[in-house]
Coordinates of C-alpha atoms in Angstrom, one line a residue:
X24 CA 159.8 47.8 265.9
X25 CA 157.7 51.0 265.0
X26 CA 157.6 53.1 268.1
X27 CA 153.5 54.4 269.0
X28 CA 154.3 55.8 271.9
X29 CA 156.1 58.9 270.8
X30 CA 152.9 61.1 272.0
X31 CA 152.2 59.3 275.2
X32 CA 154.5 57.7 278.0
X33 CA 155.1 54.1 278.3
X34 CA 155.2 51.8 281.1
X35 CA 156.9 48.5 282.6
X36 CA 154.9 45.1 282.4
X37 CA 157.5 43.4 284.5
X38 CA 155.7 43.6 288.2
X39 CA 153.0 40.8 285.9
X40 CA 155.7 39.3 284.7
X41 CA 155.9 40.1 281.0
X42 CA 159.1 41.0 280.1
X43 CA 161.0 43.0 277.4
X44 CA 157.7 43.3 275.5
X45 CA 157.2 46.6 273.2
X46 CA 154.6 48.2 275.7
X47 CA 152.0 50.8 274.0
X48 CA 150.3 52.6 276.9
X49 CA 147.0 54.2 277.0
X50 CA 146.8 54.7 272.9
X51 CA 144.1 56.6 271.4
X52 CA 141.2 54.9 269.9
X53 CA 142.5 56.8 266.5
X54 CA 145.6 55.3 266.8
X55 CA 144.5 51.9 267.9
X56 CA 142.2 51.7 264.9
X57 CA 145.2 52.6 262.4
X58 CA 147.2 49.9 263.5
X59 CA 144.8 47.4 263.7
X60 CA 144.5 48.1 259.7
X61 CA 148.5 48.2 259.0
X62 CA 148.6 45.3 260.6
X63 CA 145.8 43.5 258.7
X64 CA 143.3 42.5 261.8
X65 CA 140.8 45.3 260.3
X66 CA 139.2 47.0 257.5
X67 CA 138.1 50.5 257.9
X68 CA 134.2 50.1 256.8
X69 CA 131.7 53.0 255.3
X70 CA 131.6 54.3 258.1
X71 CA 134.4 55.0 259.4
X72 CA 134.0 52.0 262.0
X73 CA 137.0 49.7 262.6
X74 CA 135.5 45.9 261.3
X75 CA 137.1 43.2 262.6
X76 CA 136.8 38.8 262.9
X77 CA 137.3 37.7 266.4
X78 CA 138.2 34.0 264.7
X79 CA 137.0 30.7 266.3
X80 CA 134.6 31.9 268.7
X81 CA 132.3 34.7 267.6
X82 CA 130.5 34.3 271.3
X83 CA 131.1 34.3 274.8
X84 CA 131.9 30.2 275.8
X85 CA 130.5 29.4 279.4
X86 CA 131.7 25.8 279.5
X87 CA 135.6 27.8 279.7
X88 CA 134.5 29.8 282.1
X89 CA 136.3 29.2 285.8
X90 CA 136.3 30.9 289.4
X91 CA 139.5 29.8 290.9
X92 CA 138.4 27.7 294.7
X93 CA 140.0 29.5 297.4
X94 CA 139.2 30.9 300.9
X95 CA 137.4 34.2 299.4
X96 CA 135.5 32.1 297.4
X97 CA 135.3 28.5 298.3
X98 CA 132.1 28.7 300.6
X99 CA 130.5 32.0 298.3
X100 CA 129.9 30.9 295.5
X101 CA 127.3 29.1 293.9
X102 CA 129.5 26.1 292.6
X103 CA 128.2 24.2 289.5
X104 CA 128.0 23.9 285.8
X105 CA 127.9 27.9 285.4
X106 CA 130.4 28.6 288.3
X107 CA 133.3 25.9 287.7
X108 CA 135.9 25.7 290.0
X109 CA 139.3 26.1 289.1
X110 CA 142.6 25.3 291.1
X111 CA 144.6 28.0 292.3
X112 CA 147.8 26.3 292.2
X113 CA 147.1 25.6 288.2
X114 CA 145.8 29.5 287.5
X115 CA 149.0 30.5 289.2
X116 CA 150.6 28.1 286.3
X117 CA 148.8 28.9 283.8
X118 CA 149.2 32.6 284.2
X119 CA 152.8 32.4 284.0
X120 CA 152.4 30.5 280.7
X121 CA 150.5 33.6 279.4
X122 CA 153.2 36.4 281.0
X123 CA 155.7 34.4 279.2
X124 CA 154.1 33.7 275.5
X125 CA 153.4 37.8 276.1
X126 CA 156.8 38.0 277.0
X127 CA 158.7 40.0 274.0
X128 CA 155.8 41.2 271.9
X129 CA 154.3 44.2 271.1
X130 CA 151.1 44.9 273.3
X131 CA 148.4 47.6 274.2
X132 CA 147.9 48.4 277.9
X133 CA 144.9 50.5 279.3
X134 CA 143.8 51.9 282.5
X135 CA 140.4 52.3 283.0
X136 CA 137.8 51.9 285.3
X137 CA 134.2 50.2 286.3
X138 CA 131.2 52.2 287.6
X139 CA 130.0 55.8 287.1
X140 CA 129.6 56.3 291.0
X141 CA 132.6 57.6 292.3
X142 CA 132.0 55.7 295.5
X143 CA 131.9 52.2 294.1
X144 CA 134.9 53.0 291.9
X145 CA 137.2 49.8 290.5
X146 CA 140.3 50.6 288.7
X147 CA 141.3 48.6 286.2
X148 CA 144.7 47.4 284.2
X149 CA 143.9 45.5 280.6
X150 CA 146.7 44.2 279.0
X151 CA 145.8 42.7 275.2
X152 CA 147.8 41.0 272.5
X153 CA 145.5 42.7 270.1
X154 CA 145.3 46.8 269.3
X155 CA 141.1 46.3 268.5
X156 CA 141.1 44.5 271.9
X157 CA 142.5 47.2 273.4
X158 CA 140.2 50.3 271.6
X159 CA 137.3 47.6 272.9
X160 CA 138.4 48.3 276.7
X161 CA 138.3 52.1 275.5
X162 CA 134.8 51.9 274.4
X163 CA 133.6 49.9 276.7
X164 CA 135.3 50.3 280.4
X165 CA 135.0 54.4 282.2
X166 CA 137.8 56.7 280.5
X167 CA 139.9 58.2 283.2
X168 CA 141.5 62.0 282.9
X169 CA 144.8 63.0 282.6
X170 CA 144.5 64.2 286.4
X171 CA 143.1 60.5 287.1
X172 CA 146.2 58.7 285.4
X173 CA 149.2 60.3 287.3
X174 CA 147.9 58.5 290.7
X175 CA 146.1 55.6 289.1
X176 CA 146.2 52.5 291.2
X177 CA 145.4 49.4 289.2
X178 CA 142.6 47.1 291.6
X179 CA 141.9 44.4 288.7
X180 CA 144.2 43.4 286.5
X181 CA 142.7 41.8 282.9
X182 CA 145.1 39.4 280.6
X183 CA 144.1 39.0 277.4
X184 CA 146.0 36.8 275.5
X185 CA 143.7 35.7 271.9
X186 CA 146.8 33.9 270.2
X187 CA 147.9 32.1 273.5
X188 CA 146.2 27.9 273.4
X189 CA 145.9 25.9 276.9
X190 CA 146.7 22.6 276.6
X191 CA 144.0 20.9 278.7
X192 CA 145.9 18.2 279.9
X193 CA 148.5 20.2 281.7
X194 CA 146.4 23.3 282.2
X195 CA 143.0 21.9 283.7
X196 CA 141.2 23.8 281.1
X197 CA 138.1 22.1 279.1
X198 CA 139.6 23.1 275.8
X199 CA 142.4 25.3 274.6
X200 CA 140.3 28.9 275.7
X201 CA 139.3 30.1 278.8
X202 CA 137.9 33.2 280.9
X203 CA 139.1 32.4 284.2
X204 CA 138.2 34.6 288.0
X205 CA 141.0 35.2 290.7
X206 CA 139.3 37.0 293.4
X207 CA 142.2 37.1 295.7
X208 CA 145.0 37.7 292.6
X209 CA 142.1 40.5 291.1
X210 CA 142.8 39.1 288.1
X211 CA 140.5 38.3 285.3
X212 CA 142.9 35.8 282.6
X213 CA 141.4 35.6 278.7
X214 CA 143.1 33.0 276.5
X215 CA 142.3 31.4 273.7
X216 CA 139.7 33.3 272.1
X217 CA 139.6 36.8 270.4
X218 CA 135.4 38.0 271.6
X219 CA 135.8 40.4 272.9
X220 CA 133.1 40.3 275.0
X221 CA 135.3 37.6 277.3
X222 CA 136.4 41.1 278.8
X223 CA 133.6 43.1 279.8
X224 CA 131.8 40.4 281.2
X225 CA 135.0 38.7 283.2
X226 CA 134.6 42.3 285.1
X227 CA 130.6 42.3 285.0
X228 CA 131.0 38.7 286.9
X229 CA 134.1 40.3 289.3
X230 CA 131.8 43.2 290.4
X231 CA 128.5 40.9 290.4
X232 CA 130.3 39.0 293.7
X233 CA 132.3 41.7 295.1
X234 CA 129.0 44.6 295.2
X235 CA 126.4 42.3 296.4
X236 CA 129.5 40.4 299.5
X237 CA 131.2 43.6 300.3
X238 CA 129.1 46.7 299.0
X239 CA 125.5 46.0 300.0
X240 CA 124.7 46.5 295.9
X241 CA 122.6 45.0 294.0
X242 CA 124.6 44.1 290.5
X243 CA 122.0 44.1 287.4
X244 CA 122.5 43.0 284.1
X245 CA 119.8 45.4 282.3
X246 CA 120.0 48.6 281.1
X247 CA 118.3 51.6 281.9
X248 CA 117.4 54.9 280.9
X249 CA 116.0 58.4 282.6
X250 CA 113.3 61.0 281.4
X251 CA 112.7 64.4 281.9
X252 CA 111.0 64.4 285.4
X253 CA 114.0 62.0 286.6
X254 CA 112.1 58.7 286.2
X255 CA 114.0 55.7 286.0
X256 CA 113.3 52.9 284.0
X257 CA 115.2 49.8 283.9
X258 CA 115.3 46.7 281.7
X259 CA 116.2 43.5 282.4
X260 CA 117.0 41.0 279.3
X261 CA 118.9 38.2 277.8
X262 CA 120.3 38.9 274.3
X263 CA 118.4 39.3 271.7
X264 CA 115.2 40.8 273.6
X265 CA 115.6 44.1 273.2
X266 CA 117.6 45.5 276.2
X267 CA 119.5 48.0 274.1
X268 CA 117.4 48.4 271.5
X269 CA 114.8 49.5 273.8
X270 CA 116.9 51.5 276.6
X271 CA 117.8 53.6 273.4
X272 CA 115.1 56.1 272.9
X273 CA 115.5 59.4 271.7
X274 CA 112.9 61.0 274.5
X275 CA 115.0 59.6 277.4
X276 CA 118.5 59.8 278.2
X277 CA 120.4 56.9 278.2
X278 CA 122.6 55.9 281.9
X279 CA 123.7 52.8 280.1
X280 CA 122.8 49.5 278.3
X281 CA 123.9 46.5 280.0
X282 CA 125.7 46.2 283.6
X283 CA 124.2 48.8 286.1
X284 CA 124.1 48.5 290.1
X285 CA 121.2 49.4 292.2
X286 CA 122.6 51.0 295.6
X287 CA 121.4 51.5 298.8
X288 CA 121.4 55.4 298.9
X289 CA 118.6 54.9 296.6
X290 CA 120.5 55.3 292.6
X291 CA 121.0 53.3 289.7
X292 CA 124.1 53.7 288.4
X293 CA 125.7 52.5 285.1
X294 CA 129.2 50.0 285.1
X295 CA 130.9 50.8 281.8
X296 CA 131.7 53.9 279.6
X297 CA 130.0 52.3 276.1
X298 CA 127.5 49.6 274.6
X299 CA 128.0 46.8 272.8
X300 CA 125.1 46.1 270.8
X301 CA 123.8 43.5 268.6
X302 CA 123.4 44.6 264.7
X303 CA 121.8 41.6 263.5
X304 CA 119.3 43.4 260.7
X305 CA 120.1 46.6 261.9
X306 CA 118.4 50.0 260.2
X307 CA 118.2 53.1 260.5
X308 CA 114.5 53.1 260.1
X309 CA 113.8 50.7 263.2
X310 CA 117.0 52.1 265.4
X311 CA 118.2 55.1 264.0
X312 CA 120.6 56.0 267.4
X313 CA 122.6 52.7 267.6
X314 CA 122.4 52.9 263.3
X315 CA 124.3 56.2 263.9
X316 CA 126.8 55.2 266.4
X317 CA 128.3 53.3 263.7
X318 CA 131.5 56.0 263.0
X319 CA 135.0 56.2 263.4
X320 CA 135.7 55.1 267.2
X321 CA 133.3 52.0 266.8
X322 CA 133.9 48.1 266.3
X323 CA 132.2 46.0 264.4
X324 CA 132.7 42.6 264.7
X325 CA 132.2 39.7 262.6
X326 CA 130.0 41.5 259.9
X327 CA 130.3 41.6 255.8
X328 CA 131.2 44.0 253.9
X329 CA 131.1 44.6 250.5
X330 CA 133.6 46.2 248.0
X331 CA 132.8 49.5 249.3
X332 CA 132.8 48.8 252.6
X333 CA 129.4 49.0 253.3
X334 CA 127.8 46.4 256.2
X335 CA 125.1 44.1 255.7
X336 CA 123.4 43.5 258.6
X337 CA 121.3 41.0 257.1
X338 CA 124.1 38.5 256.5
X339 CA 124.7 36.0 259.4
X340 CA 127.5 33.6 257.4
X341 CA 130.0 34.5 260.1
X342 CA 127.7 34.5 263.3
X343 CA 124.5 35.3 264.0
X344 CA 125.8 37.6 266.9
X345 CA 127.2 40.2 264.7
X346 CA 128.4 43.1 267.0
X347 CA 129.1 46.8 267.8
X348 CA 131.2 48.4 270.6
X349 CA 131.0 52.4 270.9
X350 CA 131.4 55.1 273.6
X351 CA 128.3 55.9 275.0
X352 CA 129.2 59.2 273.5
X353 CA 128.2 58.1 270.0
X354 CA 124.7 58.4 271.6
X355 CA 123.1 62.2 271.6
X356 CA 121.1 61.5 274.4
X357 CA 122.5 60.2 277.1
X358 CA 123.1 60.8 281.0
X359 CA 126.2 62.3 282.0
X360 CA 127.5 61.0 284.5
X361 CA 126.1 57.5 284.2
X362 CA 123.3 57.4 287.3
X363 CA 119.5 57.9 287.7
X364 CA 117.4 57.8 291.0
X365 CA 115.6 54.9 291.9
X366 CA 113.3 53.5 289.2
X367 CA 109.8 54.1 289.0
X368 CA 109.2 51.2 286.3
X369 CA 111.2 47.6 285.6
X370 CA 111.0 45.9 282.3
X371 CA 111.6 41.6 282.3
X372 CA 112.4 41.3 278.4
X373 CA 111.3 37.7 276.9
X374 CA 111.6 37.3 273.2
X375 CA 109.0 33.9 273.6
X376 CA 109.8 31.9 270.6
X377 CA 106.3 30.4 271.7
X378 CA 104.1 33.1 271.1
X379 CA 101.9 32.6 274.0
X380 CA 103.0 34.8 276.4
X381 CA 101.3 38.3 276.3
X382 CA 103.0 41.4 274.7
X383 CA 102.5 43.2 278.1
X384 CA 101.4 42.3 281.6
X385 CA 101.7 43.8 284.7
X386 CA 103.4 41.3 287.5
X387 CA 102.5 41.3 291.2
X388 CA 105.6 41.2 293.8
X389 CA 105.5 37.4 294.0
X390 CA 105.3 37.0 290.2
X391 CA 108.3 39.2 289.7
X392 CA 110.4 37.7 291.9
X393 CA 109.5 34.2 290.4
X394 CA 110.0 35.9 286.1
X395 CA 113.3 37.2 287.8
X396 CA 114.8 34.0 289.4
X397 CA 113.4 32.4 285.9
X398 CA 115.0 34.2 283.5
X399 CA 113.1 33.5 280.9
X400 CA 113.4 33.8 276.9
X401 CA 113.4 31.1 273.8
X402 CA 116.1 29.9 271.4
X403 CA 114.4 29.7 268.1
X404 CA 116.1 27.4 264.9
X405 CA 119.3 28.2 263.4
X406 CA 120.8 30.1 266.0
X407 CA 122.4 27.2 267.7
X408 CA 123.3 23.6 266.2
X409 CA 120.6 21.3 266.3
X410 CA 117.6 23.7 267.5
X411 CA 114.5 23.2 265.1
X412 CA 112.0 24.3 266.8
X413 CA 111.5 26.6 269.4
X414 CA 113.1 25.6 272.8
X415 CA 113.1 26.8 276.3
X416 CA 116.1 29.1 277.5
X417 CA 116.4 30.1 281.4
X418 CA 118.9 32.3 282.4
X419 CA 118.7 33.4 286.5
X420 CA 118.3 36.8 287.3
X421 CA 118.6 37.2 283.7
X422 CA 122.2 36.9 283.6
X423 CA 122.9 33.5 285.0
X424 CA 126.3 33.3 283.2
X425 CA 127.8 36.5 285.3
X426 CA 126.2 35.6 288.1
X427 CA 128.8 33.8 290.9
X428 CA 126.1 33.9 293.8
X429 CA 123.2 31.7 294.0
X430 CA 119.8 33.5 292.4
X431 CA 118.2 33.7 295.0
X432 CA 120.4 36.2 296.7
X433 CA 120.1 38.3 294.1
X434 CA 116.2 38.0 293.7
X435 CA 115.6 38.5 297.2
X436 CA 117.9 41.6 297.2
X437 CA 116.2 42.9 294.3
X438 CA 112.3 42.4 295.8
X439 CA 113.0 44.2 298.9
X440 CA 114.1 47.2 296.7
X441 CA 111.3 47.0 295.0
X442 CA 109.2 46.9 297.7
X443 CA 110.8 49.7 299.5
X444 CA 111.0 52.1 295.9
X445 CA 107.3 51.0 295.0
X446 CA 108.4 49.9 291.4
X447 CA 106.1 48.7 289.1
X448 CA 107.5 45.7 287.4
X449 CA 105.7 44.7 283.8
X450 CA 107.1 41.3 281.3
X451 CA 107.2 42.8 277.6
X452 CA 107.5 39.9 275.1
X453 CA 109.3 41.2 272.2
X454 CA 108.7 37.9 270.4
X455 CA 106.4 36.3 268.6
X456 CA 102.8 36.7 268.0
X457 CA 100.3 34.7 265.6
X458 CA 101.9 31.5 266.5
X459 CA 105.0 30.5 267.4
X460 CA 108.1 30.9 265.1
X461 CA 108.3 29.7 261.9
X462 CA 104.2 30.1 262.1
X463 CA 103.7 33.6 263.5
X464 CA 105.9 37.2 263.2
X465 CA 107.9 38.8 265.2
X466 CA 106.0 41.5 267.6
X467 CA 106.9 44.9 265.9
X468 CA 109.2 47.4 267.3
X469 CA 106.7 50.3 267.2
X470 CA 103.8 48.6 269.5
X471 CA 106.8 47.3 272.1
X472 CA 107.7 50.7 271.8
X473 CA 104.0 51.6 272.1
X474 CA 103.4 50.0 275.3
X475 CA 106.5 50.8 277.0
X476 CA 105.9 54.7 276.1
X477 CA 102.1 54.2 277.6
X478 CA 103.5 52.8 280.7
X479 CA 106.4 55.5 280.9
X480 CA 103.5 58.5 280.4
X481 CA 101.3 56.4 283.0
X482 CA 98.4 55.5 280.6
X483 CA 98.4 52.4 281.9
X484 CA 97.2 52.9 285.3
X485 CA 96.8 50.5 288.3
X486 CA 95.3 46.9 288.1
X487 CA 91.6 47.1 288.0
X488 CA 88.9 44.5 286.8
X489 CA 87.9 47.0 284.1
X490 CA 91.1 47.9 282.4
X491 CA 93.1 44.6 282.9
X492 CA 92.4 41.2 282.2
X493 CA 94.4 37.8 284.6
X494 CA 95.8 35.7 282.2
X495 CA 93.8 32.4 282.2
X496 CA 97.7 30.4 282.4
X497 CA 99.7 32.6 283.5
X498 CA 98.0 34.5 285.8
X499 CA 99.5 37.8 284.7
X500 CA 97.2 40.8 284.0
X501 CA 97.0 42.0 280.3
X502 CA 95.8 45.6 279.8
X503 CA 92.9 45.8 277.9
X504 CA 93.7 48.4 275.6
X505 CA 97.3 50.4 275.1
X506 CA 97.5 53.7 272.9
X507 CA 98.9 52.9 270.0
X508 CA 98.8 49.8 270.2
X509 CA 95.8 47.2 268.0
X510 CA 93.8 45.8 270.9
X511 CA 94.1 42.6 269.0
X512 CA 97.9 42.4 269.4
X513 CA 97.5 42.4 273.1
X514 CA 95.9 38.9 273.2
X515 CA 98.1 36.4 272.4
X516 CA 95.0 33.7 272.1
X517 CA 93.1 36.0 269.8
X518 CA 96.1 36.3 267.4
X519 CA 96.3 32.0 267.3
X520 CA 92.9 31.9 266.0
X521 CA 93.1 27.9 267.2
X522 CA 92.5 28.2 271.0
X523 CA 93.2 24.2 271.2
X524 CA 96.5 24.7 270.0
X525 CA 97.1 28.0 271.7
X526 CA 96.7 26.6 274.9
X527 CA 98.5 23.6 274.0
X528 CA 101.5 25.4 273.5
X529 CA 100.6 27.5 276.4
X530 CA 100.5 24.5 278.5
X531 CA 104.0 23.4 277.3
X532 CA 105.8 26.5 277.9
X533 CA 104.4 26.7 281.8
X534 CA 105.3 22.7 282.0
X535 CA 108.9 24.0 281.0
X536 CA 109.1 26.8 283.6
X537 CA 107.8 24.6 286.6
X538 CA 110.2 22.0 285.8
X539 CA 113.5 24.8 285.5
X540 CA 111.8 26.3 288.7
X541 CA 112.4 23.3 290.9
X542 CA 116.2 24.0 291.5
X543 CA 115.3 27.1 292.8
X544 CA 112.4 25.9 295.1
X545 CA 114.3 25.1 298.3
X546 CA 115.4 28.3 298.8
X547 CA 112.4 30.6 297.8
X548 CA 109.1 30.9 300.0
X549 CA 105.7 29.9 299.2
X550 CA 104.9 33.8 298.1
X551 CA 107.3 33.5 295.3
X552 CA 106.6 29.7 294.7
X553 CA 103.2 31.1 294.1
X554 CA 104.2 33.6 291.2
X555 CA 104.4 31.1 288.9
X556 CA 102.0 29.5 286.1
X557 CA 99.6 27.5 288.0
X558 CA 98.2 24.9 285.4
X559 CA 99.5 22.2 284.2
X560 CA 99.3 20.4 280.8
X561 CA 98.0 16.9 280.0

């Protein structure tokens, strides 16, 4: 077997019990990429960018998601179709399954570590079957120093096994993958699929229980950014709506663009070392700093390529989730290290499908804590089998998948920050506008860029009669005019130009949130009850 580690040392797997495997320890992204091509899991695209298929599942899975039951766990978490329990008596058999179909191959081991404050620090050991797995936990976990690795002590250990099938029957799985939690092991295990997103977010849903139970932090799915006079701006967002996209701006540097905590000693600070963004009809023109990132070190996942190697990001015969994973170094502008002071402005990111809600409104305390428990954004047609029209998506905290607490610790957590750092908290829908799809267009890029700058610079102001107008549904205020911005764009009736079937739709959509809401209603007050849409449609 061809010996990598002839510029590095190597290391025993046998304490996880994986034996007399070829073991390549803490490889270099350069190498990683080269063997992923001699081995045939990768072409080397225009850019330089490693481009690989991650097979059957192009997607995180949620239904093969599991948190195994135990005593740390058992009366924590929120238990249910998104937090399913899993036997510990099975993980501990099912682990040993992997170790032992690990057992005698070659694999790629990395030590790493989760969030950019030093005080909040978790080590971690990833051990994958796959060298473009591996270079994935490069980009995306924090890259520890030379110094760092000769006493590194491994907290979490990952597994991630893409060639290794459950068998469901013996395994308790649903199907042959899985993602599964072991709070009391530390051990996130990955079988059955090659996304690689299976292994950031198995540690995004580790630290979103173990900062909020044992560190007092709030864990945020959003990303966030910082300008000149040290003003923080975060953004929450489900995929698709813009969350790294709009984090990404060439003004303000970048602390990160997915997983951040909130602490009490009043920063924002960012999880991982990279981003992972989607490149779905990605340009230059529209995002010219993600566009760049795209060089040697990156991963692109489940794009085409033509002869010459060149992407195109308009083709979606694979998945619409095409993907890229960089170092947040790729980026020019970014924050170094990863954390920003507490944020002066919070951005909820819908893409509404519906085209009703407004492009911008400001949100009073109550209605942010009810947007934030709602999650809300829209799955249009195509991207999932048998959506043809627009539907309803809700996603808690807008995360609801990496979230093993119930919502409504999280909301509440996040409302009393706000509160104490006087945030101003607006919902930007980056969707669409003239109708709802497949009748309207997609809101463009430069006025959401518009009307975030204009409440970055403060042109906004505060709430008053004059320069605001309360949403007649929603009950949201709408600025009346934005630089930059048509003032016809900011009313999403006036774009309809049919009232009746504006508020129709209108009507439909608040129907839709009121009726997701009501699982969440026992545990929130009347305040927050009262955030909501009031109206109701007939």
């Amino acid at each position: 077997m061809r010996n990598y580690n002839q510029i590095t040392k190597t290391i025993s797997l046998e304490q996880y019990g994986i034996t007399n495997a070829q073991v390549n320890y803490q490889l270099s992204p350069e190498m990683l990429h080269k063997i992923a091509i001699e081995k045939g899991l990768g072409v080397e695209a225009s850019s330089g960018a490693l481009a690989v298929n991650t097979g059957e599942f192009t997607g995180r899975s949620p239904k093969d998601r599991f948190i195994v039951k135990d005593d740390i766990t058992k009366d924590r978490i929120w238990w249910g179709d998104i937090n399913i329990p899993f036997d510990s008596n099975q993980f501990d058999a099912l682990y040993d399954k992997v170790t032992e179909y690990l057992s005698e191959k070659e694999v790629f081991v990395r030590d790493s570590y989760a969030c950019a404050d030093t005080s909040y620090k978790l080590n971690i050991r990833v051990i994958n079957e796959f060298p473009w797995s591996n270079q994935f936990a490069f980009n995306m976990f924090l890259r520890p120093t030379e110094e760092e690795l000769e006493g590194f002590d491994t907290e979490w250990l990952v597994v991630n096994a893409p060639g290794f099938m459950a068998n469901p029957a013996e395994d308790g799985t649903r199907q042959h993958n899985f993602a599964i939690l072991n709070f009391t092991k530390k051990i996130a295990l990955i079988g059955g699929t090659g996304y690689t997103g299976e292994i950031k977010k198995g540690i995004f849903s580790a630290l979103n229980f173990i900062l909020p139970v044992f560190k007092n932090t709030l864990p945020m799915h959003c990303s966030a950014n910082v300008g000149k006079h040290e003003d923080t701006a975060i953004f929450f967002g489900l995929s698709g709506t813009g969350k790294t996209t709009l984090s990404t701006d060439p003004n303000r540097s970048l602390i990160g663009d997915d997983e951040h905590g909130w602490t009490n000693e009043n920063s924002v600070f960012n999880f991982e070392g990279g981003c992972y963004a989607k490149v779905i009809n990605l340009s230059r023109e529209n995002e010219p700093e993600i566009y760049d990132a795209i060089k040697k070190g990156a991963i692109l996942e489940n794009v085409v390529l033509d002869t010459n190697g060149q992407v195109d990001f308009k083709n979606t015969s694979i998945t619409q989730n095409t993907r890229v994973s960089y170092p947040i170094n790729h980026i020019e502008n970014i924050r170094v290290p990863s954390i920003g002071k507490n944020p002066k402005n919070i951005f909820f990111l819908t893409a509404d499908a519906f085209g009703v809600i407004p492009p911008i409104s400001k949100l009073t305390p109550s209605q942010a804590a009810y947007h934030f428990i709602s999650g809300y954004t829209a799955k249009v047609a195509g991207t999932e089998a048998g959506v043809v029209e627009p539907v309803p998506s809700f996603s808690a905290c807008f995360g609801a998948p990496f979230m093993p607490l119930h919502p409504s610790k999280y909301a509440e957590m996040l409302s009393n920050k706000m509160i104490k750092a006087g945030v101003n908290v607006w919902l930007i829908n980056t969707g669409w506008t003239g109708g709802p799809y497949g009748v309207g267009t997609r809101m463009k890029l430069k006025y959401t860029r518009a009307m975030i700058d204009a409440v970055l610079n403060g042109d906004l102001g505060l709430y008053n009669y004059d320069d605001y107008h309360i949403h007649s549904v929603f009950g949201v205020a709408q600025p009346r005019s934005c630089p930059g911005v048509p003032t016809s764009v900011l009313s999403p009736r006036a774009t309809w130009n049919d009232d009746e079937a504006y508020y129709t739709t209108a009507f439909k959509l608040t129907n839709a949130f009121r009726e997701n809401f009501k699982k969440f209603e026992a545990h929130c007050n009347e305040e927050i009850r009262r955030g909501g849409p009031q109206r109701y449609a007939f």
